[in-house]
Each structure stands twice: as structure tokens, then as C-alpha cells.
Tab-separated table of C-alpha atoms and ligand atoms in Angstrom:
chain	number	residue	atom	x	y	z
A	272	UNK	CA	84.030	90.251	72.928
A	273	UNK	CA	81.640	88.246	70.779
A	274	UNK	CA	78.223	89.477	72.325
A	275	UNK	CA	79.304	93.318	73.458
A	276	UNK	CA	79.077	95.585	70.806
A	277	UNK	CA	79.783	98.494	72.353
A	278	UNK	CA	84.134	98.640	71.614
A	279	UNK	CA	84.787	100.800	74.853
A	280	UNK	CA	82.312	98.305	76.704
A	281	UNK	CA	84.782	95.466	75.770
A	282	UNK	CA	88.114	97.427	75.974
A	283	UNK	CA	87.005	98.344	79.620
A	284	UNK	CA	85.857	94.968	80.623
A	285	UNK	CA	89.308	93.519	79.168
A	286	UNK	CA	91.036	96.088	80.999
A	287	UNK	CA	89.741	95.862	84.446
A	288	UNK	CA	90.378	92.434	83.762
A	289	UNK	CA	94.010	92.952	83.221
A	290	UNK	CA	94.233	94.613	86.374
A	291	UNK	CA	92.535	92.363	88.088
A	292	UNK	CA	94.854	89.978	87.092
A	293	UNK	CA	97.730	91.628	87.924
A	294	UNK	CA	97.274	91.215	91.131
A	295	UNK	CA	95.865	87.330	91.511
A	296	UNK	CA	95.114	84.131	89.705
A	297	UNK	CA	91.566	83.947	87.799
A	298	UNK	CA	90.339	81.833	90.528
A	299	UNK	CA	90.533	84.002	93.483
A	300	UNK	CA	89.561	86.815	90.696
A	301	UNK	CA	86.484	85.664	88.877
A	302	UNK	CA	83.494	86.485	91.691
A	303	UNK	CA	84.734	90.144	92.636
A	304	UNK	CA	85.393	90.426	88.612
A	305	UNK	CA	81.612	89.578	88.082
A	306	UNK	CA	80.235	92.000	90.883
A	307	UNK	CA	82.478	94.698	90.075
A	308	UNK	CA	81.318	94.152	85.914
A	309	UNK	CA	77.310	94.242	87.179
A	310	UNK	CA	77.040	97.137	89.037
A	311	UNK	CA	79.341	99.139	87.407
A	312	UNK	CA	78.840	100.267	83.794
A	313	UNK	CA	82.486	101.743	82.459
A	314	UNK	CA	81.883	105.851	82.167
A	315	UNK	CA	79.158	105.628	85.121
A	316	UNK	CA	81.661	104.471	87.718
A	317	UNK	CA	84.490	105.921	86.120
A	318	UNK	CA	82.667	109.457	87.159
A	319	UNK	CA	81.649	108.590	90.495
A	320	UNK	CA	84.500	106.205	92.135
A	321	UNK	CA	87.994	107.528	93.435
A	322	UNK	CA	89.430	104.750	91.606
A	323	UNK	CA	92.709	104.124	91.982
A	324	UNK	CA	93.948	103.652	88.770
A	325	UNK	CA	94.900	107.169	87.096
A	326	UNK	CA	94.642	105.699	83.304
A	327	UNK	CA	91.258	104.477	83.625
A	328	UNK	CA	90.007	108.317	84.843
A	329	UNK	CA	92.155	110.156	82.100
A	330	UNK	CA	89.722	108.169	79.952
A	331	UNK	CA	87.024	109.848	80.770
A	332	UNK	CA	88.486	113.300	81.933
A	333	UNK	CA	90.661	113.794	78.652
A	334	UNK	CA	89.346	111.357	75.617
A	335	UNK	CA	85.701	111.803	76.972
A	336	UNK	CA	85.071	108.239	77.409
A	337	UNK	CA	86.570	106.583	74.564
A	338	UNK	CA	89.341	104.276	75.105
A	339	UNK	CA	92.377	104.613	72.521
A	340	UNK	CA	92.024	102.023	69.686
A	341	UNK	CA	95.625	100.132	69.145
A	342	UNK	CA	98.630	99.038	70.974
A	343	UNK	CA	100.471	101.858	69.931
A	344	UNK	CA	97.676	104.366	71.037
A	345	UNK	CA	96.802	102.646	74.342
A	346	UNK	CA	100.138	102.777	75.696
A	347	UNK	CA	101.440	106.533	74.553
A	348	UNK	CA	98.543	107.579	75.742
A	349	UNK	CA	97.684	105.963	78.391
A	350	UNK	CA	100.238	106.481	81.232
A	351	UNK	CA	100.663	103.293	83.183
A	352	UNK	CA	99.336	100.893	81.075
A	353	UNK	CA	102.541	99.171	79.446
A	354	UNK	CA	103.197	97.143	76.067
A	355	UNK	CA	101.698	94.071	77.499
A	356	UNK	CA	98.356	95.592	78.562
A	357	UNK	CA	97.905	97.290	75.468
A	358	UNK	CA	97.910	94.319	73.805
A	359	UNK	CA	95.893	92.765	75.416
A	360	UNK	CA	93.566	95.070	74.879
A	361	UNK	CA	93.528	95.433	71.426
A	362	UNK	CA	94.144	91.841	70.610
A	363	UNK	CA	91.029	91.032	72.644
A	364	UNK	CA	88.721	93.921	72.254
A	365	UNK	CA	89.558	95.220	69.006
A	366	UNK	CA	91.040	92.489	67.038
A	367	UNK	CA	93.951	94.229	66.445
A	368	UNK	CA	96.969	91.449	65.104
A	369	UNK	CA	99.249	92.570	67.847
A	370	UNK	CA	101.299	90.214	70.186
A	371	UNK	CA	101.300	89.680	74.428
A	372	UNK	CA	104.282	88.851	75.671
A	373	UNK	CA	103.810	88.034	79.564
A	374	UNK	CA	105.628	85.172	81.623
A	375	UNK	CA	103.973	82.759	80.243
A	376	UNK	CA	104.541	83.559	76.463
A	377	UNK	CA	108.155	84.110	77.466
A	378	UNK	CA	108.594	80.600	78.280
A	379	UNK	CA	106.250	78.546	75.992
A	380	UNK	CA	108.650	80.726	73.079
A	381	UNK	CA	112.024	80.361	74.963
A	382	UNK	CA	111.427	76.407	74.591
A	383	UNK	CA	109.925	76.977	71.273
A	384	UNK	CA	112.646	78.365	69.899
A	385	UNK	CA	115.569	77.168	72.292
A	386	UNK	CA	116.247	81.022	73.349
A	387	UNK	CA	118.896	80.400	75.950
A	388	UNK	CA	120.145	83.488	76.544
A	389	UNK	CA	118.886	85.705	79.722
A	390	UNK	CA	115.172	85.679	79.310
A	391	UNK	CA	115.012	88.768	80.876
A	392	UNK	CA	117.419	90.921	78.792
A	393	UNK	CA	116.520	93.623	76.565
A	394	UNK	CA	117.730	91.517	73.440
A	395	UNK	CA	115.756	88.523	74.503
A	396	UNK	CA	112.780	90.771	75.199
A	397	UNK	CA	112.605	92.502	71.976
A	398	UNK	CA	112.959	89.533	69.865
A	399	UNK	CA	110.102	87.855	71.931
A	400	UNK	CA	107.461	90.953	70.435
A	401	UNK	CA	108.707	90.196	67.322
A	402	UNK	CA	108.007	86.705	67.312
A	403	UNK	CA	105.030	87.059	69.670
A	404	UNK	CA	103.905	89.569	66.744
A	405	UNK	CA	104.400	87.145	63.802
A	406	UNK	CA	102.888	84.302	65.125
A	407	UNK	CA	99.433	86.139	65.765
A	408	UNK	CA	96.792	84.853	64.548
A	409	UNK	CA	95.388	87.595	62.048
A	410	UNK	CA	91.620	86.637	62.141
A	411	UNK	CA	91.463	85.671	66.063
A	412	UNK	CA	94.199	87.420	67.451
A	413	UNK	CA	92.387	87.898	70.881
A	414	UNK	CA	91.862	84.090	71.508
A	415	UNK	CA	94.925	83.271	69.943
A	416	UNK	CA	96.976	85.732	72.234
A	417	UNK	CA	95.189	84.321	75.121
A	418	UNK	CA	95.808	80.740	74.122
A	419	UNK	CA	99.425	81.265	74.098
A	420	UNK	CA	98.830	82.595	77.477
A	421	UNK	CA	96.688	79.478	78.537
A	422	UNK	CA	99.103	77.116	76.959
A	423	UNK	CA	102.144	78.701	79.227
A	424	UNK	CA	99.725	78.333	82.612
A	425	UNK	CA	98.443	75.043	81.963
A	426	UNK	CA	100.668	72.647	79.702
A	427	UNK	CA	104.729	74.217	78.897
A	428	UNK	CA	104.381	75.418	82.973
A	429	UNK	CA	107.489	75.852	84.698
A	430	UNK	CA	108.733	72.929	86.433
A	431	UNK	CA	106.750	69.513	84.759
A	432	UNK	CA	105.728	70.457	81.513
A	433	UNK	CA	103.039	68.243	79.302
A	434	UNK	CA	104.958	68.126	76.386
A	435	UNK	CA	102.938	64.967	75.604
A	436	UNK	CA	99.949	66.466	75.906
A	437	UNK	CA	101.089	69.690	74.045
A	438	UNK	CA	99.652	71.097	70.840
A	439	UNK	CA	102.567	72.391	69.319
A	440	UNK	CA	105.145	70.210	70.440
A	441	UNK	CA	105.651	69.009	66.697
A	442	UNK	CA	107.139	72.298	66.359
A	443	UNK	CA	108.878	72.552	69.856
A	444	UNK	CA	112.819	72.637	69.322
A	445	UNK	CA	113.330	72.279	72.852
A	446	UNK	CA	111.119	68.762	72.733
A	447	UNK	CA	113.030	67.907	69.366
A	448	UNK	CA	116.359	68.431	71.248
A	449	UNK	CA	115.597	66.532	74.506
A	450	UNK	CA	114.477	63.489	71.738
A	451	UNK	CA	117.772	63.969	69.918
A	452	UNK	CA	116.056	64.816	67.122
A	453	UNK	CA	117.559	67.328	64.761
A	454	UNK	CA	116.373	70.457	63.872
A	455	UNK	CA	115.039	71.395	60.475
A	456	UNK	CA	117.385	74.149	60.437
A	457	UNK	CA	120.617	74.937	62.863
A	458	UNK	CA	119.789	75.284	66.602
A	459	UNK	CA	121.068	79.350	67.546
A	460	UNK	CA	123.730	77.725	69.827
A	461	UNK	CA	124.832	75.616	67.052
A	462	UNK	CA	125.111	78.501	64.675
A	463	UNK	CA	128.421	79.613	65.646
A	464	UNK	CA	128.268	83.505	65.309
A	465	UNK	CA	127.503	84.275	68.903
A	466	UNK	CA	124.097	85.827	68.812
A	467	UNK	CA	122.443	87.174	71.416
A	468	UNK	CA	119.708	84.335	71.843
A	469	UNK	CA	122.708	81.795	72.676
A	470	UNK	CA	123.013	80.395	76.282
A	471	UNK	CA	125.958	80.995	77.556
A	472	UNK	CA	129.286	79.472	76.755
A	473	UNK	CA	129.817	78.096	80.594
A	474	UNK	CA	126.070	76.984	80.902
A	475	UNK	CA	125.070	74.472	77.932
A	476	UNK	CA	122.449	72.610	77.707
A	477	UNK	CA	121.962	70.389	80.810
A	478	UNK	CA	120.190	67.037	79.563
A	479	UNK	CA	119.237	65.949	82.642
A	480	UNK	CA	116.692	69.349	82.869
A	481	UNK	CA	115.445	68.773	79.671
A	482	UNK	CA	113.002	71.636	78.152
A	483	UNK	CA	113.211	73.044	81.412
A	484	UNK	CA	117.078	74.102	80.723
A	485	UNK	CA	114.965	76.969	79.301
A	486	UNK	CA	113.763	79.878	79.596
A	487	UNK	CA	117.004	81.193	81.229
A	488	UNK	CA	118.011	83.776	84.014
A	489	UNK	CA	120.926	85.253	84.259
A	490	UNK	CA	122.528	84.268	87.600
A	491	UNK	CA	121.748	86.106	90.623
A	492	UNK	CA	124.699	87.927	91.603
A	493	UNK	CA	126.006	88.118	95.445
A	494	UNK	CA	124.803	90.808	97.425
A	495	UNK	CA	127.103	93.315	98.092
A	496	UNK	CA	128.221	93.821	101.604
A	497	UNK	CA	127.932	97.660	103.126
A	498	UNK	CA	128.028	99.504	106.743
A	499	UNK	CA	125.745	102.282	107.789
A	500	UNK	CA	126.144	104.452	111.210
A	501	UNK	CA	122.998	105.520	111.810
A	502	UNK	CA	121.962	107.208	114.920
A	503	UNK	CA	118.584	107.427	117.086
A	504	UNK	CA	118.822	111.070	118.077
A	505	UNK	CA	116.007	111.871	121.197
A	506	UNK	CA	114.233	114.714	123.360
A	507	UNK	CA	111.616	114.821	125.457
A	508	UNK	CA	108.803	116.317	123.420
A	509	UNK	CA	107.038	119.398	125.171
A	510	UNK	CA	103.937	117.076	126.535
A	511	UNK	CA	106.393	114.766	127.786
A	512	UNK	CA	106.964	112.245	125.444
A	513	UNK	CA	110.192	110.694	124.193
A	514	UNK	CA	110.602	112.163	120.121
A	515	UNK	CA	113.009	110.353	117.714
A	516	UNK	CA	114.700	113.053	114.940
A	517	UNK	CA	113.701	111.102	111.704
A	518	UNK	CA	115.480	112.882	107.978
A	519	UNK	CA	113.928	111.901	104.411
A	520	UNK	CA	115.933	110.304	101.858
A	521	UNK	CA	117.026	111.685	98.767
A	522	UNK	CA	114.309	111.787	96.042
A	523	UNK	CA	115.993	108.903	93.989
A	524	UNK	CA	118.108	105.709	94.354
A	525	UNK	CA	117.289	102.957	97.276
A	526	UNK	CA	114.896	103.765	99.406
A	527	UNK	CA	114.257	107.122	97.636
A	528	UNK	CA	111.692	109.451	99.331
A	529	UNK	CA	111.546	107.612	102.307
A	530	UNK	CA	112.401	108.800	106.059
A	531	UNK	CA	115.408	107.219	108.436
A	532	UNK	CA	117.559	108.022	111.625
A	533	UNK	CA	120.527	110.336	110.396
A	534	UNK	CA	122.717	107.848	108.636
A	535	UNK	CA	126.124	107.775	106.822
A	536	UNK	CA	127.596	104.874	105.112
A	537	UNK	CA	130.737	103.380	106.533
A	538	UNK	CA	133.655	101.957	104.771
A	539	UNK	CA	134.575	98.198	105.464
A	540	UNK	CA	136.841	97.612	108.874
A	541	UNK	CA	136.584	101.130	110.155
A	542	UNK	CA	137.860	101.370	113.747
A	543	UNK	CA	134.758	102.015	115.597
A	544	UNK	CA	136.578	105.063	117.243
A	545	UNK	CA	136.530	106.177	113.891
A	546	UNK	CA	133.238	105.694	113.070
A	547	UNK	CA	132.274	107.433	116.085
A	548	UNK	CA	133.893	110.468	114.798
A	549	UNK	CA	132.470	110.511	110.936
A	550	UNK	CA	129.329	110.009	113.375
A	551	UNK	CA	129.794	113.136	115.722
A	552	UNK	CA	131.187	115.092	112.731
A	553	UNK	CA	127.819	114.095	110.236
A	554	UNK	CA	125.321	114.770	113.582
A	555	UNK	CA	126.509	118.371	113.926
A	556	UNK	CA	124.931	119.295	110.858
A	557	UNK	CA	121.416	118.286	111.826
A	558	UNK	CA	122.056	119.453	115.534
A	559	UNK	CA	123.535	122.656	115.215
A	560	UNK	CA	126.080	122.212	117.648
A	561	UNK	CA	129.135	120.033	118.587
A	562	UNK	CA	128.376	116.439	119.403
A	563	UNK	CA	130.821	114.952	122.207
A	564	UNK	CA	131.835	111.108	120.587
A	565	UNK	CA	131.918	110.285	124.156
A	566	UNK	CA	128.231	110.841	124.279
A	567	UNK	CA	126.937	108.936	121.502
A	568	UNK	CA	125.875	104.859	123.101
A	569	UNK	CA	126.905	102.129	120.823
A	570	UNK	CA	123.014	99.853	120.760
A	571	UNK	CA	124.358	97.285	118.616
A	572	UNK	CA	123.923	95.938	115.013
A	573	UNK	CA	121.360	95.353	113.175
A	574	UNK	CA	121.549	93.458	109.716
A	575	UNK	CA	118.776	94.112	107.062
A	576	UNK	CA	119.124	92.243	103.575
A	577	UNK	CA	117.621	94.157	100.596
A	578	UNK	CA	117.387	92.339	97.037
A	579	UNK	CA	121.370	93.093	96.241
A	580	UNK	CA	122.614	94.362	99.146
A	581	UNK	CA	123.885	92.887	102.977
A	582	UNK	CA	123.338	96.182	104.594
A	583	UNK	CA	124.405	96.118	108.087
A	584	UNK	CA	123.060	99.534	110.342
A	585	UNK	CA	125.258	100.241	113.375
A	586	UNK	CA	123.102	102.016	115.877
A	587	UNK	CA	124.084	104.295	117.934
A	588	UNK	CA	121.823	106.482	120.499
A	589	UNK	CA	122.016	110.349	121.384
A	590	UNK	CA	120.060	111.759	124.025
A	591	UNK	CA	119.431	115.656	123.614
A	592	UNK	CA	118.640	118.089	126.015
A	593	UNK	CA	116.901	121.333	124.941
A	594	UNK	CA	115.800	122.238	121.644
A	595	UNK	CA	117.034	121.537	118.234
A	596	UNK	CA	116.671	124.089	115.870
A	597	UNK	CA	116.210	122.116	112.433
A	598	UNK	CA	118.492	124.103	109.667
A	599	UNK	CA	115.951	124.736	106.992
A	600	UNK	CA	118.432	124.328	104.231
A	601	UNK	CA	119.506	120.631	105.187
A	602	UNK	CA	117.231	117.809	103.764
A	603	UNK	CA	113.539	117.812	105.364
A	604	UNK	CA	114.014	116.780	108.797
A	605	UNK	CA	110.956	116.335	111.393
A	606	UNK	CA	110.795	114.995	115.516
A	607	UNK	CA	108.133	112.390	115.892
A	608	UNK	CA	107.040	110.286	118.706
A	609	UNK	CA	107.165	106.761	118.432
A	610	UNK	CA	103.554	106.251	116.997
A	611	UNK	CA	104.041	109.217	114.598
A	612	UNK	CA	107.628	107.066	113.402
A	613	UNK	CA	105.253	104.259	112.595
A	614	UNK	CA	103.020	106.003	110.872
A	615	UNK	CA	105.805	107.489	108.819
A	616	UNK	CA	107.266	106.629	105.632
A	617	UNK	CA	109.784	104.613	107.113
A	618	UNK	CA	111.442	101.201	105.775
A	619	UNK	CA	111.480	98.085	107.611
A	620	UNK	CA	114.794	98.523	108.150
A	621	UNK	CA	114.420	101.773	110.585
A	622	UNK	CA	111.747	100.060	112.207
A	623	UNK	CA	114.021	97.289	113.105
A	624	UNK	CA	116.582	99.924	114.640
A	625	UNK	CA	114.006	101.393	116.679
B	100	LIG	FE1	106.405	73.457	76.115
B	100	LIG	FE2	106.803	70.834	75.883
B	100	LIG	FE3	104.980	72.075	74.376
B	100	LIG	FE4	107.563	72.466	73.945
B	100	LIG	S1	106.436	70.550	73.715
B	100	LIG	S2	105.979	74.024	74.017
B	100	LIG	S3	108.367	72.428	76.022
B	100	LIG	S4	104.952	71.831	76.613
């Protein structure tokens, strides 16, 4: 920032940066950051490459090469580049006084400040920018927002912090606390009106973690158990081949968009003669004629654990002979072989069932 003049040469470099970073640590970054930086000059490459990265061509198709110059502007109208990015870039390449707030500012101020409440709630979060945006430095905001960063990743990390070692630990109430020290003014859990920054009633402070007993999650829940009858439906395919009737998923909720045996979800316990009839009854739809429950093979199980849910498929197999005409008014709906189904938009999940 201190030798390019050029403010959309900076805001670029910054950016790409970001991105960059997104992905990996600076480390594994750094080389293919330098090649990319030398033979690419921002509008030049932003012209001539498919890049990936929508935001970075609306620069040049819509604001003709001139990157937004604030926070504010950089993320309304930028699409894809969120509040942390944005500040980033203006912090760094503009000199904007505007806060980051990225893991590691999250916990250097949750010890700070002895925020024990859910670090990742929306209450928590939004009182973070504020603070994050009254502690910048207004005449180096850039370095200072990256030094907060730096401080996070190298000293106040997660599991052994330095707190001897750390620069601000004179003002660290976390540090004061694990020293029994008091606090110049009340600690938020001391304060007695219940505000959202408290840690919970049922998890105080736990001495033996020390300025690790923050920043604070909120507990992972259980996942919840479910059933799902799903059914391999297949036909020999006119040049022979075995074909496998895959539907797509509705356009929202899990696994939105993507493609799946026919499937219904089961209720806990059902008697499998049961299920085979909610089976036979949901296949007629996408067959177009009666299914037999006699005719449909019970595979076996197969369990598949997604973030919050224990989702376990019961497969079933349908051999059909003759065609299937597809109702055009039922959810798309398609016959592939088994190397089209893998090249399909199918979760790991189906793949496992196959
Ligand atoms: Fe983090 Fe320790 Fe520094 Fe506090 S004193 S900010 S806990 S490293």
C-alpha cells in the first residue's frame, strides 16, 4: 500500500489476496500470490481470464475498472464479497477507519473483553464490529486491522496462548481474571442484568481452562435421527446397458438442487410391510403404473451422517421391464447409466446406495 499509487492497483492486490486466503494459510499462498501479481496487471487479466470470481469481473464490466471506495460501497455493490472483505479492503488499500472482524479478531476480543456468550451469535457478532470499529486505529487502520489479525494467529491462538509474550495483555480481562486480579470496572457476568455477552448460567468460568474458557460456542446439539425409503428403480437401456431412474431435489432445503433415487422419508418404527406400501404407493407416481410391494427387494441399510442429522436410507431395488414414460409435470426426472449417475449431481449419500 505504501509504494502503489495507483488505489485500484492496491484494492485489487488486497483483494486477490483475500481470496487467496480464503482458501489457505500465507505459507502455502505466498509463491502462486507473487506469480499470479507479475503477470497479471488488474483490468488486463480481468478482460482476458474466465475468472472465477463474478465480483472481480462486474468490476470491470459495470464500474469500468474502478473498484468501489468504502466498506459500505464494496459490499452493496459488490455481490459476494461480505463485511469482512470489504474491510479489509478499505482498511488496507484506502485507509478507511473501518474494522475486520475474522476468527482471529473474534477471539483475541472475546478474551479481551471476557465475551462469554456464543461467539457465533448474531448479538455477539454485532457487538464485535462495533468494538472491532472503535478500536481502529484512525491513522493506520490497514496495519492496525491486520495486526489484530496477526496477534490472533500468532500469540492469543486457540489452544496455548502467549499471554506472556502478549502486547496487550495489560488490558486483557481474561488474563486479569485467570490472575485474580480485579477488573477496573464490573466483569459482564458480574453485572447482574443478564446481557447478551454473559456465558451462560450452567457454564461459568472453568479455572482450570483459563483464557481459553473463551471465545465460546454454543454446544453442538445431537443429531437428529430420521428414515428414508429410497428405491434404485432399473431398465435395460436401449444399447443394452443397465439405467438407474435418478429425480432432482427440491430447489431449497438439504441437499437442494441435487439428484437422488426416488425417496420418501419414513416415520420412526414403521413396520417394514408398511414401508413397503408408502414405497409402492410413492413409486407409482414416477412409474405410471401400479407397483406390486411384492416386487420391490429389500438391499439393506445404509447410514449417512450429515452435520445435524443421523439419516439412515433403506434401499430397496425395482427392476422394470419396458419403458417408463416420465410424467412431465412431476419434478425433473432423468435414466442414466451408471457412469452418467457419477457424473451427476448426486450426494455422497446416493453414491453410497448405489
Ligand atoms: Fe490473548 Fe493472553 Fe493476550 Fe489476553 S493476554 S489477548 S488472552 S494472548
Amino acid at each position: 500500500a505504501a509504494t502503489e499509487q495507483d488505489a485500484d492497483r492496491r484494492a485489487y492486490a488486497v483483494w486477490v489476496s483475500e481470496i487467496m486466503l480464503q482458501q489457505t494459510q500465507v505459507a502455502t499462498v505466498i509463491d502462486y500470490y507473487n506469480r499470479w501479481m507479475q503477470v497479471t496487471a488488474p483490468h488486463r487479466v480481468l478482460l482476458a481470464a474466465p475468472l472465477t470470481q463474478p465480483p472481480l469481473c462486474q468490476v470491470v464490466s459495470e464500474l469500468a475498472g474502478r473498484v468501489p471506495r468504502t466498506a459500505e460501497t464494496l459490499q452493496k455493490l459488490l455481490p459476494g464479497v461480505g463485511r469482512y472483505t470489504a474491510g479489509a479492503i478499505a482498511s488496507i488499500s484506502y485507509g478507511q477507519a473501518t474494522g475486520v472482524v475474522d476468527g482471529n479478531v473474534i477471539r483475541v476480543l472475546c478474551r479481551l473483553r471476557c465475551i462469554g456468550a456464543d461467539s457465533s451469535s448474531p448479538a455477539v457478532i454485532d457487538r464485535l464490529w462495533d468494538m472491532a470499529n472503535a478500536l481502529v486505529d484512525r491513522s493506520r487502520p490497514g496495519d492496525f486491522n491486520q495486526a489484530l489479525m496477526e496477534l490472533g494467529a500468532t500469540v492469543c491462538v486457540p489452544k496455548a496462548p502467549l499471554c506472556g509474550e502478549c502486547p496487550v495483555k495489560q488490558h486483557c480481562r481474561a488474563r486479569r481474571r485467570l490472575l485474580g486480579q480485579p477488573a477496573p470496572v464490573p466483569e459482564v457476568e458480574d453485572c447482574g442484568v443478564g446481557c447478551p455477552l454473559c456465558p451462560p448460567a450452567e457454564e461459568p468460568w472453568d479455572s482450570s481452562l483459563g483464557v481459553t474458557n473463551f471465545p465460546r460456542k454454543a454446544a453442538k446439539k445431537q443429531p437428529r435421527a430420521e428414515r428414508t425409503a429410497t428405491c434404485v428403480l432399473e431398465r435395460r437401456g436401449c444399447r443394452g446397458a443397465l439405467e438407474y431412474l435418478i429425480v432432482q431435489r427440491p430447489s431449497s432445503g438439504l441437499l437442494a438442487g441435487l439428484w437422488e433415487f426416488p425417496s420418501l422419508p419414513l416415520a420412526q418404527d414403521l413396520q417394514e410391510e408398511k414401508q413397503r406400501e408408502l414405497l409402492a404407493d410413492h413409486l407409482q407416481a414416477w412409474t405410471g403404473r401400479p407397483v406390486a410391494t411384492g416386487g420391490l427387494r429389500l438391499i439393506g441399510e445404509v447410514i449417512h451422517i450429515f452435520s445435524h442429522i443421523h439419516q439412515t436410507y433403506v434401499v430397496y431395488s425395482l427392476p422394470l421391464d419396458g419403458d417408463v414414460t416420465l410424467d412431465p409435470a412431476l419434478s425433473p426426472s432423468r435414466w442414466v447409466t451408471v457412469e452418467e449417475f457419477h457424473a451427476s449431481a448426486v450426494s455422497t449419500a446416493m453414491k453410497k446406495v448405489l
